Amino acid sequence: MQVDEKLIETSLESLVGRVGDIKVSLQNFLFKIEHEYLTWPQVLDNFALLSGQINTLNKLLKNDHMPILRNLCVLPINVQPDCDEELQRLTENRIHVFNHEVVPNVLRTKYEPDVEKEEQMLINKAVSLQQEEAEKQVFTLNELVSSILELIQSARDDWDGEFSTQQTNLAPSSNDTNILIAAMSSGAGLRKRGGESFSSKPSTARSGHRATPVN
């Protein structure tokens, strides 16, 4: 019995750690979406990280050494109306007290009666649906999904195009660099106030006039 309790405790600690990693990754991803400009590859990297963490959690749940948690029953050991600081820390201030009002909601293993009734209505509707009507709805749903995928692909192409354009505009131009060097070294392309161009050599004559030597 003690070995089983130790195994359950260790398994729960591993699960809590994996879920905590997923939570941190989600928080970081949402923060980046709200406060940073993400490129499509960066978005895919964040999704890949989340997907890998979720797959790791699923593998942990399917492990042969993992106890079947659904067969376990959670019972409240201490119910009190006073504020519990440890409970606040564990629930990140979502639950402050563990009283008779909170226990049924926190330890609930079934839906509320209204939700169960709604779910049963949906199940009955699905069972009574004719095959032809079901195929028609599936076809409509597939068309809707295809349209959404096309919109996402179009948005992705536009996003990648804008990013490529920005990167191209930021890249230095060799022609502009040469013009800037020539302007700084010899004054090429620069003009005086009168409209004359600077030159690396002094001009000896103006247009339309012959230069006369000075005695």
mmCIF file of C-alpha atoms in Angstrom:
data_model
loop_
_atom_site.group_PDB
_atom_site.id
_atom_site.type_symbol
_atom_site.label_atom_id
_atom_site.label_comp_id
_atom_site.label_asym_id
_atom_site.label_seq_id
_atom_site.Cartn_x
_atom_site.Cartn_y
_atom_site.Cartn_z
ATOM 1 C CA MET A 1 0.000 0.000 0.000
ATOM 2 C CA GLN A 2 2.826 2.362 0.858
ATOM 3 C CA VAL A 3 4.548 1.563 -2.435
ATOM 4 C CA ASP A 4 1.367 2.397 -4.377
ATOM 5 C CA GLU A 5 1.003 5.701 -2.562
ATOM 6 C CA LYS A 6 4.618 6.553 -3.309
ATOM 7 C CA LEU A 7 4.102 5.713 -6.992
ATOM 8 C CA ILE A 8 0.969 7.848 -7.149
ATOM 9 C CA GLU A 9 2.735 10.750 -5.479
ATOM 10 C CA THR A 10 5.696 10.529 -7.855
ATOM 11 C CA SER A 11 3.422 10.251 -10.888
ATOM 12 C CA LEU A 12 1.376 13.262 -9.838
ATOM 13 C CA GLU A 13 4.528 15.314 -9.317
ATOM 14 C CA SER A 14 5.666 14.439 -12.837
ATOM 15 C CA LEU A 15 2.269 15.359 -14.278
ATOM 16 C CA VAL A 16 2.183 18.657 -12.415
ATOM 17 C CA GLY A 17 5.668 19.472 -13.699
ATOM 18 C CA ARG A 18 4.752 18.725 -17.323
ATOM 19 C CA VAL A 19 1.534 20.714 -17.092
ATOM 20 C CA GLY A 20 3.485 23.580 -15.535
ATOM 21 C CA ASP A 21 5.886 23.584 -18.495
ATOM 22 C CA ILE A 22 2.964 23.766 -20.931
ATOM 23 C CA LYS A 23 1.427 26.586 -18.934
ATOM 24 C CA VAL A 24 4.653 28.615 -18.975
ATOM 25 C CA SER A 25 5.054 28.080 -22.726
ATOM 26 C CA LEU A 26 1.479 29.234 -23.345
ATOM 27 C CA GLN A 27 1.981 32.331 -21.209
ATOM 28 C CA ASN A 28 5.196 33.220 -23.027
ATOM 29 C CA PHE A 29 3.576 32.667 -26.423
ATOM 30 C CA LEU A 30 0.578 34.848 -25.575
ATOM 31 C CA PHE A 31 2.877 37.555 -24.226
ATOM 32 C CA LYS A 32 4.882 37.533 -27.467
ATOM 33 C CA ILE A 33 1.709 37.753 -29.560
ATOM 34 C CA GLU A 34 0.502 40.782 -27.613
ATOM 35 C CA HIS A 35 3.787 42.684 -27.279
ATOM 36 C CA GLU A 36 6.095 41.546 -30.091
ATOM 37 C CA TYR A 37 6.079 41.291 -33.884
ATOM 38 C CA LEU A 38 6.342 37.583 -34.657
ATOM 39 C CA THR A 39 7.215 36.178 -38.039
ATOM 40 C CA TRP A 40 5.498 33.063 -39.306
ATOM 41 C CA PRO A 41 8.550 30.830 -38.624
ATOM 42 C CA GLN A 42 8.625 32.112 -35.042
ATOM 43 C CA VAL A 43 4.932 31.292 -34.629
ATOM 44 C CA LEU A 44 5.552 27.790 -35.965
ATOM 45 C CA ASP A 45 8.457 27.358 -33.539
ATOM 46 C CA ASN A 46 6.206 28.214 -30.601
ATOM 47 C CA PHE A 47 3.536 25.800 -31.819
ATOM 48 C CA ALA A 48 6.173 23.101 -32.257
ATOM 49 C CA LEU A 49 7.346 23.644 -28.683
ATOM 50 C CA LEU A 50 3.794 23.333 -27.353
ATOM 51 C CA SER A 51 3.126 20.274 -29.493
ATOM 52 C CA GLY A 52 6.261 18.565 -28.215
ATOM 53 C CA GLN A 53 5.373 19.287 -24.597
ATOM 54 C CA ILE A 54 1.821 17.974 -25.061
ATOM 55 C CA ASN A 55 3.136 14.812 -26.728
ATOM 56 C CA THR A 56 5.498 14.306 -23.801
ATOM 57 C CA LEU A 57 2.568 14.648 -21.405
ATOM 58 C CA ASN A 58 0.537 12.105 -23.393
ATOM 59 C CA LYS A 59 3.437 9.643 -23.379
ATOM 60 C CA LEU A 60 3.717 10.060 -19.634
ATOM 61 C CA LEU A 61 0.011 9.325 -19.206
ATOM 62 C CA LYS A 62 0.269 6.226 -21.421
ATOM 63 C CA ASN A 63 3.308 4.895 -19.592
ATOM 64 C CA ASP A 64 2.875 1.407 -18.136
ATOM 65 C CA HIS A 65 4.135 2.594 -14.756
ATOM 66 C CA MET A 66 1.560 5.382 -14.599
ATOM 67 C CA PRO A 67 -1.321 4.425 -12.278
ATOM 68 C CA ILE A 68 -4.848 4.638 -13.653
ATOM 69 C CA LEU A 69 -5.803 7.949 -12.119
ATOM 70 C CA ARG A 70 -9.431 7.746 -13.207
ATOM 71 C CA ASN A 71 -9.913 4.849 -10.796
ATOM 72 C CA LEU A 72 -8.771 6.928 -7.842
ATOM 73 C CA CYS A 73 -11.073 8.898 -5.605
ATOM 74 C CA VAL A 74 -10.200 12.290 -4.122
ATOM 75 C CA LEU A 75 -11.686 13.011 -0.715
ATOM 76 C CA PRO A 76 -11.420 16.254 1.273
ATOM 77 C CA ILE A 77 -9.454 15.678 4.470
ATOM 78 C CA ASN A 78 -9.992 19.069 6.037
ATOM 79 C CA VAL A 79 -12.841 21.453 5.234
ATOM 80 C CA GLN A 80 -12.689 24.827 6.930
ATOM 81 C CA PRO A 81 -14.076 28.327 6.335
ATOM 82 C CA ASP A 82 -10.781 30.063 7.143
ATOM 83 C CA CYS A 83 -8.394 31.378 4.514
ATOM 84 C CA ASP A 84 -5.634 28.904 3.643
ATOM 85 C CA GLU A 85 -2.350 30.429 2.437
ATOM 86 C CA GLU A 86 -1.000 27.107 1.179
ATOM 87 C CA LEU A 87 -4.166 26.588 -0.862
ATOM 88 C CA GLN A 88 -3.789 30.062 -2.328
ATOM 89 C CA ARG A 89 -0.223 29.301 -3.332
ATOM 90 C CA LEU A 90 -1.098 25.973 -4.940
ATOM 91 C CA THR A 91 -4.034 27.428 -6.869
ATOM 92 C CA GLU A 92 -2.302 30.743 -7.700
ATOM 93 C CA ASN A 93 -4.844 32.708 -5.655
ATOM 94 C CA ARG A 94 -7.814 31.192 -7.489
ATOM 95 C CA ILE A 95 -9.127 29.450 -4.360
ATOM 96 C CA HIS A 96 -8.797 31.080 -0.954
ATOM 97 C CA VAL A 97 -10.864 28.793 1.259
ATOM 98 C CA PHE A 98 -11.775 25.109 1.155
ATOM 99 C CA ASN A 99 -15.259 25.135 2.628
ATOM 100 C CA HIS A 100 -18.489 23.252 2.008
ATOM 101 C CA GLU A 101 -19.419 25.603 -0.813
ATOM 102 C CA VAL A 102 -16.164 25.211 -2.723
ATOM 103 C CA VAL A 103 -15.623 21.457 -2.314
ATOM 104 C CA PRO A 104 -18.502 20.270 -4.577
ATOM 105 C CA ASN A 105 -17.309 22.479 -7.431
ATOM 106 C CA VAL A 106 -13.594 21.767 -7.086
ATOM 107 C CA LEU A 107 -13.950 17.993 -6.678
ATOM 108 C CA ARG A 108 -16.759 17.606 -9.192
ATOM 109 C CA THR A 109 -16.362 14.556 -11.423
ATOM 110 C CA LYS A 110 -19.611 14.959 -13.376
ATOM 111 C CA TYR A 111 -21.187 17.763 -15.316
ATOM 112 C CA GLU A 112 -23.846 19.939 -13.797
ATOM 113 C CA PRO A 113 -27.402 18.674 -14.424
ATOM 114 C CA ASP A 114 -28.105 21.355 -17.031
ATOM 115 C CA VAL A 115 -24.917 20.497 -18.910
ATOM 116 C CA GLU A 116 -25.658 16.772 -18.745
ATOM 117 C CA LYS A 117 -29.136 17.388 -20.119
ATOM 118 C CA GLU A 118 -27.763 19.454 -22.988
ATOM 119 C CA GLU A 119 -25.154 16.810 -23.764
ATOM 120 C CA GLN A 120 -27.768 14.060 -23.793
ATOM 121 C CA MET A 121 -29.897 16.076 -26.216
ATOM 122 C CA LEU A 122 -26.941 16.396 -28.578
ATOM 123 C CA ILE A 123 -26.235 12.662 -28.337
ATOM 124 C CA ASN A 124 -29.855 11.799 -29.120
ATOM 125 C CA LYS A 125 -29.839 14.191 -32.062
ATOM 126 C CA ALA A 126 -26.654 12.643 -33.437
ATOM 127 C CA VAL A 127 -28.038 9.111 -33.099
ATOM 128 C CA SER A 128 -31.317 9.961 -34.825
ATOM 129 C CA LEU A 129 -29.589 11.698 -37.745
ATOM 130 C CA GLN A 130 -29.994 9.993 -41.120
ATOM 131 C CA GLN A 131 -26.850 8.866 -42.924
ATOM 132 C CA GLU A 132 -27.552 11.033 -45.961
ATOM 133 C CA GLU A 133 -28.067 14.098 -43.800
ATOM 134 C CA ALA A 134 -24.931 13.281 -41.819
ATOM 135 C CA GLU A 135 -22.855 13.002 -45.002
ATOM 136 C CA LYS A 136 -24.264 16.318 -46.189
ATOM 137 C CA GLN A 137 -23.274 18.034 -42.962
ATOM 138 C CA VAL A 138 -19.818 16.464 -43.095
ATOM 139 C CA PHE A 139 -19.396 17.746 -46.661
ATOM 140 C CA THR A 140 -20.474 21.241 -45.593
ATOM 141 C CA LEU A 141 -18.064 21.152 -42.677
ATOM 142 C CA ASN A 142 -15.207 20.065 -44.941
ATOM 143 C CA GLU A 143 -15.936 22.964 -47.291
ATOM 144 C CA LEU A 144 -15.909 25.361 -44.356
ATOM 145 C CA VAL A 145 -12.599 23.972 -43.099
ATOM 146 C CA SER A 146 -11.102 24.226 -46.589
ATOM 147 C CA SER A 147 -12.162 27.871 -46.832
ATOM 148 C CA ILE A 148 -10.602 28.622 -43.468
ATOM 149 C CA LEU A 149 -7.376 26.887 -44.506
ATOM 150 C CA GLU A 150 -7.263 28.966 -47.695
ATOM 151 C CA LEU A 151 -7.703 32.151 -45.675
ATOM 152 C CA ILE A 152 -4.925 31.103 -43.314
ATOM 153 C CA GLN A 153 -2.627 30.219 -46.222
ATOM 154 C CA SER A 154 -3.364 33.548 -47.904
ATOM 155 C CA ALA A 155 -2.651 35.427 -44.684
ATOM 156 C CA ARG A 156 0.562 33.450 -44.278
ATOM 157 C CA ASP A 157 1.707 34.324 -47.815
ATOM 158 C CA ASP A 158 0.940 38.009 -47.221
ATOM 159 C CA TRP A 159 2.770 37.865 -43.917
ATOM 160 C CA ASP A 160 5.835 36.246 -45.464
ATOM 161 C CA GLY A 161 5.740 38.742 -48.345
ATOM 162 C CA GLU A 162 5.646 41.722 -45.998
ATOM 163 C CA PHE A 163 8.494 40.281 -43.958
ATOM 164 C CA SER A 164 10.599 39.677 -47.083
ATOM 165 C CA THR A 165 9.915 43.226 -48.286
ATOM 166 C CA GLN A 166 10.961 44.657 -44.946
ATOM 167 C CA GLN A 167 14.146 42.621 -44.949
ATOM 168 C CA THR A 168 14.899 43.743 -48.520
ATOM 169 C CA ASN A 169 14.366 47.397 -47.648
ATOM 170 C CA LEU A 170 16.657 47.083 -44.656
ATOM 171 C CA ALA A 171 19.446 45.461 -46.674
ATOM 172 C CA PRO A 172 22.187 47.910 -47.792
ATOM 173 C CA SER A 173 22.487 48.717 -51.504
ATOM 174 C CA SER A 174 25.949 48.554 -53.081
ATOM 175 C CA ASN A 175 25.038 51.341 -55.525
ATOM 176 C CA ASP A 176 23.927 53.651 -52.715
ATOM 177 C CA THR A 177 27.090 52.817 -50.804
ATOM 178 C CA ASN A 178 29.295 53.746 -53.776
ATOM 179 C CA ILE A 179 27.419 57.027 -54.286
ATOM 180 C CA LEU A 180 27.830 57.898 -50.608
ATOM 181 C CA ILE A 181 31.564 57.111 -50.674
ATOM 182 C CA ALA A 182 32.053 59.218 -53.810
ATOM 183 C CA ALA A 183 30.163 62.122 -52.255
ATOM 184 C CA MET A 184 32.233 62.009 -49.072
ATOM 185 C CA SER A 185 35.616 61.546 -50.753
ATOM 186 C CA SER A 186 35.352 63.787 -53.821
ATOM 187 C CA GLY A 187 32.078 65.681 -53.433
ATOM 188 C CA ALA A 188 30.498 63.940 -56.408
ATOM 189 C CA GLY A 189 26.810 64.691 -56.776
ATOM 190 C CA LEU A 190 26.842 67.588 -54.317
ATOM 191 C CA ARG A 191 25.794 71.083 -55.403
ATOM 192 C CA LYS A 192 26.514 74.593 -54.203
ATOM 193 C CA ARG A 193 23.794 77.131 -53.620
ATOM 194 C CA GLY A 194 24.188 78.542 -57.104
ATOM 195 C CA GLY A 195 23.503 75.168 -58.639
ATOM 196 C CA GLU A 196 27.135 74.316 -59.354
ATOM 197 C CA SER A 197 28.363 70.821 -58.693
ATOM 198 C CA PHE A 198 31.332 70.082 -56.491
ATOM 199 C CA SER A 199 34.228 68.394 -58.216
ATOM 200 C CA SER A 200 37.398 66.787 -57.064
ATOM 201 C CA LYS A 201 39.382 69.125 -59.403
ATOM 202 C CA PRO A 202 39.098 72.937 -59.486
ATOM 203 C CA SER A 203 37.274 74.249 -62.543
ATOM 204 C CA THR A 204 39.279 76.596 -64.823
ATOM 205 C CA ALA A 205 36.413 77.779 -66.999
ATOM 206 C CA ARG A 206 32.711 78.306 -66.948
ATOM 207 C CA SER A 207 30.336 77.293 -69.654
ATOM 208 C CA GLY A 208 30.345 79.796 -72.523
ATOM 209 C CA HIS A 209 33.465 81.761 -71.339
ATOM 210 C CA ARG A 210 37.130 81.247 -72.118
ATOM 211 C CA ALA A 211 39.551 81.174 -69.252
ATOM 212 C CA THR A 212 42.096 84.019 -69.429
ATOM 213 C CA PRO A 213 45.526 83.652 -67.887
ATOM 214 C CA VAL A 214 46.460 85.957 -65.074
ATOM 215 C CA ASN A 215 49.705 87.887 -65.454
#
